[in-house]
Coordinates of C-alpha atoms and ligand atoms in Angstrom, one line a residue:
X320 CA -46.9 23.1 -19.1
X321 CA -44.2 25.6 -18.2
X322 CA -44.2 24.4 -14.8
X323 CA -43.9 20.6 -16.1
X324 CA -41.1 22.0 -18.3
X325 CA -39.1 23.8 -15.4
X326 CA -38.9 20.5 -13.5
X327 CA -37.8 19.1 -16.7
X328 CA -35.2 21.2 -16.6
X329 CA -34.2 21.0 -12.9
X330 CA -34.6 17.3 -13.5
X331 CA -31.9 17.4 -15.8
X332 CA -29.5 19.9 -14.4
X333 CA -29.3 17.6 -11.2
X334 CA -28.3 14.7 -13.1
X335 CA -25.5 16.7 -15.3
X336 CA -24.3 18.1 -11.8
X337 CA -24.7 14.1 -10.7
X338 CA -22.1 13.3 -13.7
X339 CA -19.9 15.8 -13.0
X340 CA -19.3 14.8 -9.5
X341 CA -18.7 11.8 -10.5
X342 CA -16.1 13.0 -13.4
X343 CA -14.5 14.6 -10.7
X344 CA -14.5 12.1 -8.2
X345 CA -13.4 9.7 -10.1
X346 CA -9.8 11.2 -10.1
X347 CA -8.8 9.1 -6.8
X348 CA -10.8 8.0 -4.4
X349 CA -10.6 9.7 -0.7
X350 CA -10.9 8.4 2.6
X351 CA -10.9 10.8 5.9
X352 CA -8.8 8.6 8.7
X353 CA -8.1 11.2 11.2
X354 CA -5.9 10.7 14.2
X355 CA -8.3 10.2 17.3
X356 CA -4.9 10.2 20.1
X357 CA -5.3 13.0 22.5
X358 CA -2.0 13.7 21.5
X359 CA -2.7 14.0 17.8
X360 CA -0.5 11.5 17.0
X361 CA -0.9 8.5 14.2
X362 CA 0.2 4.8 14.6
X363 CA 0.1 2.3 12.1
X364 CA 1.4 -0.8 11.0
X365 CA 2.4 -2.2 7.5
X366 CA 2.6 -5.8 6.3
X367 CA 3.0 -7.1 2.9
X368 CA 3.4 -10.3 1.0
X369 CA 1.4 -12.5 3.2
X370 CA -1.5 -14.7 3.1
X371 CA -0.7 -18.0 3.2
X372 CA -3.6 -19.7 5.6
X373 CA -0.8 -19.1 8.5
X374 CA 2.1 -21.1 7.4
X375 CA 5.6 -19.9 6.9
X376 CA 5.0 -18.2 9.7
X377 CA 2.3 -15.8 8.9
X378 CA 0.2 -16.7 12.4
X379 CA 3.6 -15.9 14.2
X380 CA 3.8 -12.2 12.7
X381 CA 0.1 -11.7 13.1
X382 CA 0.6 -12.7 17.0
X383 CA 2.6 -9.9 17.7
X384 CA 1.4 -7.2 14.9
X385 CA -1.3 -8.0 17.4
X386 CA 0.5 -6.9 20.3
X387 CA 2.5 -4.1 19.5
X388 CA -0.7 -3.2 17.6
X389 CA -2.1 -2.9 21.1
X390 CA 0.6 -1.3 22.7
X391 CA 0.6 1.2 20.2
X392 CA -3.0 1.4 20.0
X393 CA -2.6 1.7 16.1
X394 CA -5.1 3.6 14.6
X395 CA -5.5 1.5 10.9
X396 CA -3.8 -1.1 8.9
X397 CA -1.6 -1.4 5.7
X398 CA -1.1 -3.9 3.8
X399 CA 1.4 -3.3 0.8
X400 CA -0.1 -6.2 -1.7
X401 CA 0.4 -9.8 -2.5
X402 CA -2.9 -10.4 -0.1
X403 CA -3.6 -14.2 -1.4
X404 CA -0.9 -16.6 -2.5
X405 CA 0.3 -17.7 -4.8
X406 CA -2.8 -16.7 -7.5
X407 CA -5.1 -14.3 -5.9
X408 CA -9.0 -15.3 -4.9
X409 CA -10.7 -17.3 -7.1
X410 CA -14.5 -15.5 -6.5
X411 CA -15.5 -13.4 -3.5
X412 CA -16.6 -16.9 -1.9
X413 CA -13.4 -18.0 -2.2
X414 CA -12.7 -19.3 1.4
X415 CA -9.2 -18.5 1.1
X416 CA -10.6 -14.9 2.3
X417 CA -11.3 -16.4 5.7
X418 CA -8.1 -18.8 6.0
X419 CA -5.7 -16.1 5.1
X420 CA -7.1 -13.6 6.8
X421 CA -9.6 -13.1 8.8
X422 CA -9.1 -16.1 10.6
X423 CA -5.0 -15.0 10.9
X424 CA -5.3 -11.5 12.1
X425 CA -7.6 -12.3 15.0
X426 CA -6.4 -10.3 17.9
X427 CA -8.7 -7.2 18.5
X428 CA -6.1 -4.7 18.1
X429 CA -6.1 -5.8 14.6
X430 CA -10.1 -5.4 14.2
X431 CA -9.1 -1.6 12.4
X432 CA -9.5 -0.5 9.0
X433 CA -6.8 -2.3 6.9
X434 CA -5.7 -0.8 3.7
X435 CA -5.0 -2.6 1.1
X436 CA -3.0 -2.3 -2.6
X437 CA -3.0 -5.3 -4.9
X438 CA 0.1 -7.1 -6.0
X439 CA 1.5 -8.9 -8.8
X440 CA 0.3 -12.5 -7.1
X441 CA -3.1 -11.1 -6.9
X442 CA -3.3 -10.0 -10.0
X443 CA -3.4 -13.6 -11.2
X444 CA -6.6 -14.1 -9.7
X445 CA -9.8 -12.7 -10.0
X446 CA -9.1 -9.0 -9.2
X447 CA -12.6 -7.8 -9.6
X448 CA -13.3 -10.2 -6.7
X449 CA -10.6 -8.8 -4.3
X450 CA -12.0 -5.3 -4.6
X451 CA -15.7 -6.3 -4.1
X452 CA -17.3 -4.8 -1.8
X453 CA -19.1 -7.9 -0.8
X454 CA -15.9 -9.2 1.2
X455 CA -16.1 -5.6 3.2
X456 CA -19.6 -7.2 4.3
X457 CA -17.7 -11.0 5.4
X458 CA -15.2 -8.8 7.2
X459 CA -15.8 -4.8 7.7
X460 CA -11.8 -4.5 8.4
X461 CA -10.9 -5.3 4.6
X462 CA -10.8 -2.3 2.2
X463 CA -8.7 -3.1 -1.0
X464 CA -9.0 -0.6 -3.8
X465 CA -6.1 -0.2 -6.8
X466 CA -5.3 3.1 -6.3
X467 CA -6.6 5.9 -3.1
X468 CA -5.9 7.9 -0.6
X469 CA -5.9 8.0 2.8
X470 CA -6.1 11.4 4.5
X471 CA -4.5 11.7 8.3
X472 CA -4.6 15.2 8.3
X473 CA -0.8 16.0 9.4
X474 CA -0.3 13.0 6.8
X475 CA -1.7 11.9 3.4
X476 CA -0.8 8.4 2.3
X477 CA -1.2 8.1 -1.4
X478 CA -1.9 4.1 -3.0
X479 CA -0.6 3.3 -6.1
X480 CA -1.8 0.4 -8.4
X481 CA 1.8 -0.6 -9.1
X482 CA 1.8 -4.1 -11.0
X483 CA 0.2 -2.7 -13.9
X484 CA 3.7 -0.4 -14.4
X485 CA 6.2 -3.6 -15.1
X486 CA 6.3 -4.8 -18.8
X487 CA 7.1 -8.4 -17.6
X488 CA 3.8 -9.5 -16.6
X489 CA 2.5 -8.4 -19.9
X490 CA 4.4 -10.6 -21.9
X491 CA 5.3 -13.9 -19.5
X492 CA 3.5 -17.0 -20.9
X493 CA 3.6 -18.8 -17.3
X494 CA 0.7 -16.6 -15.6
X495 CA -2.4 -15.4 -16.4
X496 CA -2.8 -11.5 -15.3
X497 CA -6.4 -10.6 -14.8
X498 CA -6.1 -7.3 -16.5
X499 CA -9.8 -6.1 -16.3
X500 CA -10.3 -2.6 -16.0
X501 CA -6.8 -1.9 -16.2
X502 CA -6.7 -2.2 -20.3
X503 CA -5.7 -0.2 -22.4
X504 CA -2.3 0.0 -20.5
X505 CA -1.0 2.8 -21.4
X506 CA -4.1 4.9 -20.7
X507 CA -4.4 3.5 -17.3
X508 CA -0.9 4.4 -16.4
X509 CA -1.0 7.9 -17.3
X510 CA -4.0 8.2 -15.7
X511 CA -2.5 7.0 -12.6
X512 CA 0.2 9.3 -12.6
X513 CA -1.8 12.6 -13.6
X514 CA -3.8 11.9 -11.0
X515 CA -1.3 10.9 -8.5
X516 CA 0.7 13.7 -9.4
X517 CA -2.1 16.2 -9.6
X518 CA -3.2 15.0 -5.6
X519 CA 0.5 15.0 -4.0
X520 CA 0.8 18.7 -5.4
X521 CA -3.1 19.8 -4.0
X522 CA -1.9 18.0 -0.7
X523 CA -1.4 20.7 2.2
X524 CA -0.4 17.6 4.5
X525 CA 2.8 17.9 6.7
X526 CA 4.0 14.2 5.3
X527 CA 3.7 12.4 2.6
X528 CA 4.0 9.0 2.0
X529 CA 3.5 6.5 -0.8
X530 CA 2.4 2.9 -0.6
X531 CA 2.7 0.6 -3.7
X532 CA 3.7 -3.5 -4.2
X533 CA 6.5 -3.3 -6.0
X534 CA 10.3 -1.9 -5.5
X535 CA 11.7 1.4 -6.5
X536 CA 15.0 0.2 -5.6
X537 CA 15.6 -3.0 -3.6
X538 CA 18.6 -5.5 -2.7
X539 CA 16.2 -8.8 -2.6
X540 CA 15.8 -10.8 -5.1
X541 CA 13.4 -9.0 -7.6
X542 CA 15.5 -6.3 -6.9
X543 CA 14.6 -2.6 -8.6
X544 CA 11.6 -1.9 -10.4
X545 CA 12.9 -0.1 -13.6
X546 CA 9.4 1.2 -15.0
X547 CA 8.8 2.7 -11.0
X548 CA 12.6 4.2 -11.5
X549 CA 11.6 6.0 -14.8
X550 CA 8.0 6.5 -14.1
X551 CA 6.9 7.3 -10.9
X552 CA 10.3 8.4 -8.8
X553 CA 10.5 11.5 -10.7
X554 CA 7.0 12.7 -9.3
X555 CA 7.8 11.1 -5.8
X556 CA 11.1 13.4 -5.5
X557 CA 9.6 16.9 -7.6
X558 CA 6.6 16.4 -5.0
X559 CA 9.3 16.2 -2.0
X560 CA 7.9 12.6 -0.8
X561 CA 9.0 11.5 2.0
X562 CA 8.4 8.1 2.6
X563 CA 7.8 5.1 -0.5
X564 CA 7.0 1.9 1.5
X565 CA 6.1 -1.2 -0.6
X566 CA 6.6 -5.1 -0.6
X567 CA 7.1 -7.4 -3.3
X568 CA 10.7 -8.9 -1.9
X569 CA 10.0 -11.0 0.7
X570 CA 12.4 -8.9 3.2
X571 CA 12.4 -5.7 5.9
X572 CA 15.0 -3.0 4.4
X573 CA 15.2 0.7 4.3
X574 CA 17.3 2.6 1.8
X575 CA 18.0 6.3 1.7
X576 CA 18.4 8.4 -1.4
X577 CA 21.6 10.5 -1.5
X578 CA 19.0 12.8 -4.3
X579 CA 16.2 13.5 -1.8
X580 CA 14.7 13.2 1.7
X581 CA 12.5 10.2 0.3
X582 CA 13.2 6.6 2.1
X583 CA 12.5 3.8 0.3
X584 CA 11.2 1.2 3.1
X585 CA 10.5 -2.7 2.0
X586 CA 7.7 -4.5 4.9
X587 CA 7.2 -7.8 2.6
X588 CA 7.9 -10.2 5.5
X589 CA 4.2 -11.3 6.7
X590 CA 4.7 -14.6 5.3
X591 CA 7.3 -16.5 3.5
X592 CA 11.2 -15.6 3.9
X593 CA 14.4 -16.1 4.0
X594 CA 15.5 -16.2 0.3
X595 CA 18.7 -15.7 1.1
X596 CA 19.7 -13.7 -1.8
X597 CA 21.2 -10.3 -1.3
X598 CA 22.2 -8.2 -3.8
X599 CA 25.1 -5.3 -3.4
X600 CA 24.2 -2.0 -2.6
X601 CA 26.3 1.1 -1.5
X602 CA 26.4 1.1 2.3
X603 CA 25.7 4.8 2.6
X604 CA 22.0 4.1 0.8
X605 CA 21.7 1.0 2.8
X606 CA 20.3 1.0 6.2
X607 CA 19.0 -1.8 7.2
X608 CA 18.1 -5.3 5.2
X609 CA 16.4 -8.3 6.7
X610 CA 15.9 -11.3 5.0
X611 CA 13.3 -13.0 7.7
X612 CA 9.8 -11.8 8.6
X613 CA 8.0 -9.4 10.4
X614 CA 6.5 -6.1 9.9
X615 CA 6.7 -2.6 10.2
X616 CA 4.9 0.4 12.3
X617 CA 5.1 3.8 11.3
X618 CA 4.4 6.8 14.1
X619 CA 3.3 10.5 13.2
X620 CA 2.9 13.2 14.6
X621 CA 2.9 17.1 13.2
X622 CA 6.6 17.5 13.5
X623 CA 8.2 13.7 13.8
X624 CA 7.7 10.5 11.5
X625 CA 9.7 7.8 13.0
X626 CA 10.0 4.0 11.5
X627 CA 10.5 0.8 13.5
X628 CA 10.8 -2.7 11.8
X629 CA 9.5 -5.7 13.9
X630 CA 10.7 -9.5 13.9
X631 CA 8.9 -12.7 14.0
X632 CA 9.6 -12.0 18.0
X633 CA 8.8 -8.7 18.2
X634 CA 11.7 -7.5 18.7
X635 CA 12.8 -4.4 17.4
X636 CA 15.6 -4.8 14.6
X637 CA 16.1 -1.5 12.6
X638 CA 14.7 2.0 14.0
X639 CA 14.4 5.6 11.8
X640 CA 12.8 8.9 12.4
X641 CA 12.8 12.4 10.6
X642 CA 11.5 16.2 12.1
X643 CA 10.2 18.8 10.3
X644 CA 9.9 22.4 12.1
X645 CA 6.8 23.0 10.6
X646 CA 6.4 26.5 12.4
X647 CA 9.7 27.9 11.4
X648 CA 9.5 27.4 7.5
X649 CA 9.0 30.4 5.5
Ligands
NAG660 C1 10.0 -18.7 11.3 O1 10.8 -17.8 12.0 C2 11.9 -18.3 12.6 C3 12.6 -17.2 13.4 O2 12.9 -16.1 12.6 C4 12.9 -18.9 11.6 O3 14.0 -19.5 12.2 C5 12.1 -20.0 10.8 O4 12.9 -20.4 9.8 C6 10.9 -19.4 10.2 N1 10.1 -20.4 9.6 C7 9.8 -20.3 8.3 C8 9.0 -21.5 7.7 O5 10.1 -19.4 7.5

């Protein structure tokens, strides 16, 4: 009886410390994606806004993400939201999956781990569908997931579930927002940013960078993204971020902050452009703004980030890059 007892006991001890992992772990979800270069260096590429079954030019930047992607031998994927246009997938049989992308993003540089944030158009779908893992098992490069991290080891990219942050989709009569899981609101956002907060300080990683859909700030045609300005930024710039990158406007641009070292970078060209609408913005924030499509790869290694944005040609239309002497701080 004592013995019977005792494995009561152990029994139950193993399934409180089964709970308590899973408390813990349920902070934000972790993903190892070390660099596997001799060199130690990580290359990636980052595409938003796109899935359109090909049109508007989506096949055209897939053609040569698939190219550089081979000549940089890119080591995974981003994709900063708005996956399925213009209202999400329907069900995870929804064959929209296939049309707009894995029958688009065919060339075998491409056949990496993509990384994937939801956007405001996916939202009006069936989100529960987009983050099933049962479209992993129809094609093993998709991973979407609200809000992660990605650990590189010299970097740590940090995904933020961002359309849940603007007021307007809560109150627009014109869409329906799927808003499982996500409710109530204001619980889920502080959540968010405790925890993103909590992970950039723990993070011992050389660079830091932030994915999300929407704008910080932005010259397009949704322009900034007020809640993000009040909400998030502070953490970004106390944390000493150094790179946001999102989509949302369908556009390349890179703006600088005159407050901090962060770079607010916009790669929501993978599929329909050219809106033509350009707002004002101080030329010493503004670096670069394209309103036609392409994409943008992102190099790093433990002392150098550098930046190039790609055209619908593959040329190269707007370069950056940043050091950090690692070694000599402190
Ligand atoms: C496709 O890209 C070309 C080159 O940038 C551009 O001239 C054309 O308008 C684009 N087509 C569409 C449908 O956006």
């Amino acid at each position: 009886m004592a013995m019977k007892n005792k494995t009561y006991a152990t029994i139950l001890l193993a399934v409180y410390a089964v709970v308590a992992t899973v408390h813990v772990a349920a902070d934000l979800q972790r993903f190892d994606h070390l660099p596997t270069k001799a060199d130690g260096s990580l290359d990636i590429l980052v595409v938003g806004d796109w899935g359109r079954r090909g049109l508007y030019n989506q096949s055209n930047v897939a053609h040569q993400m698939g190219k550089i992607g081979e000549n940089l031998d890119v080591d995974f994927i981003v994709s900063t939201g708005d996956n399925f246009y213009e209202d999400g997938l329907i069900d995870e049989e929804d064959s929209l999956f296939y049309e707009s992308f894995t029958q688009v993003y065919t060339a075998t540089s491409l056949q990496k781990q993509w990384y994937s944030v939801l956007g405001n158009h996916d939202y009006r779908g069936n989100v529960l569908a987009q983050l099933s893992p049962v479209l992993t098992q129809k094609d093993s490069k998709w991973l979407c997931l609200r809000s992660f991290i990605v650990n590189s080891g010299i970097v740590e990219f940090f995904f933020i579930d961002t359309t849940p942050f603007q007021d307007k989709y809560f109150t627009e009569t014109d869409h329906k927002y799927d808003w499982r899981g996500v409710l109530p609101r204001e619980e889920y956002l502080s959540n968010v940013l405790k925890e993103v907060d909590m992970a950039l300080e723990e993070s011992i990683a050389t660079w830091k960078i932030v994915i999300g859909h929407h704008t910080i700030f932005s010259a397009g045609s949704h322009g900034n993204t007020q809640e993000l300005i009040d909400q998030l930024l502070p953490i970004l710039e106390a944390k000493e971020v150094d790179l946001y990158i999102n989509g949302h406007d369908h556009c390349l641009q890179h703006i600088s902050s005159q407050n901090s070292q962060l770079q607010f970078l916009t790669s929501g060209g993978g599929s329909k452009a050219w809106r033509g609408e350009v707002n004002q913005w101080n030329p010493t924030e503004m670096k670069f703004y394209y309103d036609g499509q392409g994409f943008m790869t992102l190099r790093v290694t433990e002392g150098d980030i550098s930046v190039a944005f790609y055209d619908v040609f593959g040329e190269i239309i707007h370069t950056w890059s940043n050091t950090k002497y690692t070694h000599m701080d402190s």
